[in-house]
Tab-separated table of C-alpha atoms in Angstrom:
chain	number	residue	atom	x	y	z
J	1	MET	CA	-42.833	-61.633	-0.976
J	2	GLU	CA	-46.593	-62.780	-0.461
J	3	VAL	CA	-49.841	-60.902	-0.842
J	4	THR	CA	-52.843	-61.790	-0.041
J	5	THR	CA	-56.295	-59.849	0.752
J	6	SER	CA	-58.882	-59.190	3.106
J	7	ARG	CA	-60.916	-62.617	3.855
J	8	LYS	CA	-63.752	-62.053	1.619
J	9	PRO	CA	-62.703	-59.669	-1.370
J	10	ALA	CA	-64.305	-58.326	-3.986
J	11	PRO	CA	-62.947	-59.964	-7.707
J	12	PRO	CA	-61.411	-56.807	-8.561
J	13	LEU	CA	-59.434	-56.439	-5.673
J	14	ARG	CA	-58.633	-59.949	-5.896
J	15	THR	CA	-57.332	-59.572	-9.372
J	16	PHE	CA	-55.659	-56.175	-8.321
J	17	SER	CA	-53.894	-58.548	-5.524
J	18	LYS	CA	-52.670	-60.792	-8.027
J	19	ASP	CA	-51.340	-58.450	-10.415
J	20	LEU	CA	-49.557	-56.686	-7.742
J	21	ALA	CA	-47.678	-59.856	-6.561
J	22	PHE	CA	-46.727	-60.249	-10.158
J	23	SER	CA	-45.220	-56.914	-10.120
J	24	LEU	CA	-43.145	-57.242	-7.064
J	25	GLY	CA	-41.849	-60.586	-8.246
J	26	GLY	CA	-44.081	-62.232	-5.262
J	27	HIS	CA	-46.869	-64.914	-4.911
J	28	TYR	CA	-50.339	-64.677	-4.168
J	29	THR	CA	-52.267	-66.708	-1.491
J	30	PRO	CA	-55.588	-66.595	-1.149
J	31	ARG	CA	-56.674	-65.570	2.115
J	32	GLY	CA	-59.802	-67.498	2.574
J	33	LYS	CA	-60.357	-68.485	6.361
J	34	ALA	CA	-56.501	-68.449	7.155
J	35	GLY	CA	-55.534	-66.579	9.789
J	36	LEU	CA	-52.852	-63.856	9.434
J	37	GLY	CA	-50.164	-65.964	11.673
J	38	GLU	CA	-50.499	-68.505	8.813
J	39	ILE	CA	-50.032	-66.516	5.870
J	40	ALA	CA	-47.492	-64.128	7.689
J	41	GLY	CA	-45.204	-67.385	8.215
J	42	ILE	CA	-44.567	-67.835	4.725
J	43	ASP	CA	-42.222	-65.202	3.600
J	44	ASP	CA	-40.790	-62.456	5.294
J	45	ASP	CA	-42.419	-59.803	3.662
J	46	LEU	CA	-46.399	-59.646	3.167
J	47	LEU	CA	-48.537	-57.368	1.714
J	48	ILE	CA	-52.256	-57.341	3.063
J	49	VAL	CA	-55.186	-55.619	0.263
J	50	SER	CA	-58.056	-54.489	1.534
J	51	LYS	CA	-60.976	-51.639	1.164
J	52	SER	CA	-62.315	-49.822	3.487
J	53	GLY	CA	-64.817	-47.181	3.138
J	54	ARG	CA	-64.288	-45.076	0.680
J	55	TYR	CA	-60.534	-46.052	0.812
J	56	PHE	CA	-58.194	-48.788	-0.061
J	57	LEU	CA	-55.411	-49.805	1.878
J	58	ILE	CA	-52.071	-51.878	1.428
J	59	GLU	CA	-50.592	-52.992	4.772
J	60	VAL	CA	-46.755	-54.036	4.464
J	61	PHE	CA	-45.873	-56.174	6.993
J	62	HIS	CA	-42.278	-57.219	7.807
J	63	ASN	CA	-40.963	-60.338	9.723
J	64	GLU	CA	-44.947	-60.379	11.157
J	65	GLU	CA	-44.150	-56.355	12.078
J	66	PRO	CA	-46.444	-53.864	10.375
J	67	VAL	CA	-44.289	-51.343	8.577
J	68	PHE	CA	-46.362	-48.950	6.741
J	69	ASP	CA	-49.911	-48.557	5.169
J	70	LEU	CA	-50.436	-47.144	2.111
J	71	LEU	CA	-54.236	-45.733	1.632
J	72	PHE	CA	-55.192	-44.443	-2.045
J	73	THR	CA	-58.571	-43.064	-2.855
J	74	SER	CA	-59.245	-44.978	-6.226
J	75	TYR	CA	-57.224	-46.751	-9.183
J	76	SER	CA	-57.591	-47.012	-12.725
J	77	VAL	CA	-56.429	-49.704	-14.885
J	78	GLU	CA	-54.698	-48.759	-18.251
J	79	ASN	CA	-53.650	-50.832	-21.061
J	80	ARG	CA	-49.639	-50.680	-20.820
J	81	GLU	CA	-48.145	-49.696	-23.987
J	82	GLY	CA	-44.190	-50.387	-24.288
J	83	GLU	CA	-41.740	-52.373	-21.832
J	84	LEU	CA	-43.161	-54.128	-18.592
J	85	ILE	CA	-41.824	-52.312	-15.373
J	86	ARG	CA	-41.212	-54.700	-12.654
J	87	GLY	CA	-41.841	-52.940	-8.935
J	88	LEU	CA	-43.552	-49.698	-8.130
J	89	VAL	CA	-43.429	-46.753	-9.228
J	90	THR	CA	-43.588	-43.345	-7.647
J	91	GLY	CA	-42.486	-39.424	-6.947
J	92	ASN	CA	-43.751	-39.382	-3.812
J	93	GLN	CA	-40.810	-39.036	-1.473
J	94	ILE	CA	-42.357	-40.434	1.856
J	95	VAL	CA	-42.977	-43.841	0.198
J	96	TYR	CA	-40.481	-44.241	-1.486
J	97	ASP	CA	-38.400	-44.187	2.000
J	98	LYS	CA	-41.060	-45.876	3.421
J	99	LEU	CA	-41.184	-48.927	1.244
J	100	SER	CA	-37.600	-48.993	-0.411
J	101	SER	CA	-36.274	-51.436	1.959
J	102	TYR	CA	-38.763	-53.916	1.320
J	103	ILE	CA	-40.296	-53.603	-2.077
J	104	LYS	CA	-38.518	-52.625	-5.408
J	105	VAL	CA	-39.795	-49.430	-5.976
J	106	CYS	CA	-38.378	-46.997	-8.330
J	107	LYS	CA	-38.920	-42.884	-7.577
J	108	THR	CA	-39.392	-40.505	-10.331
J	109	GLU	CA	-39.237	-36.797	-10.740
J	110	ASP	CA	-42.952	-36.419	-11.162
J	111	ASN	CA	-46.650	-38.251	-10.229
J	112	ARG	CA	-46.148	-37.187	-6.313
J	113	ASP	CA	-49.578	-38.220	-6.060
J	114	VAL	CA	-49.673	-41.461	-7.598
J	115	LEU	CA	-47.907	-45.188	-7.755
J	116	ILE	CA	-47.969	-47.006	-10.383
J	117	PHE	CA	-47.123	-51.117	-11.066
J	118	ASP	CA	-47.814	-53.488	-14.202
J	119	GLY	CA	-49.856	-56.438	-13.957
J	120	ALA	CA	-50.043	-58.995	-16.314
J	121	GLN	CA	-52.238	-59.131	-19.699
J	122	ARG	CA	-51.081	-55.594	-20.204
J	123	ARG	CA	-52.540	-54.107	-17.489
J	124	ARG	CA	-51.068	-50.927	-15.808
J	125	TYR	CA	-52.014	-49.839	-12.695
J	126	VAL	CA	-52.297	-45.949	-11.299
J	127	LEU	CA	-53.089	-45.357	-7.993
J	128	ARG	CA	-54.385	-42.328	-6.362
J	129	LEU	CA	-52.470	-41.958	-3.584
J	130	LYS	CA	-54.239	-40.439	-0.340
J	131	LEU	CA	-51.266	-37.906	0.609
J	132	GLN	CA	-50.700	-37.482	4.532
J	133	GLU	CA	-49.754	-33.731	5.300
């Protein structure tokens, strides 16, 4: 699993991406001037994190083919209490179905509009999903 960002990410988005890679047991690769082809060839699964306008976006690729675009309106960073959770946690069935073949994701009965993951240094991220109706 490779995680990268848009070419010139803001520092908080870079930290977010590094923590996402940590949670998924993957590797963060700074994009810099590298083309997508160079980064996509590193691993079968690639996540690209970016911010476009007022939304954040995680693009999921498998074997260089787009699989799913995960839009979220905002995210918060909390201090994690308790055990570290590896992978993603969501109550959203669509998100779970789209991602479970490529990424470690757990389904819960609540939290339909959020996606949660744990980063390094006791950080817990809570993403507010932009639900596609």
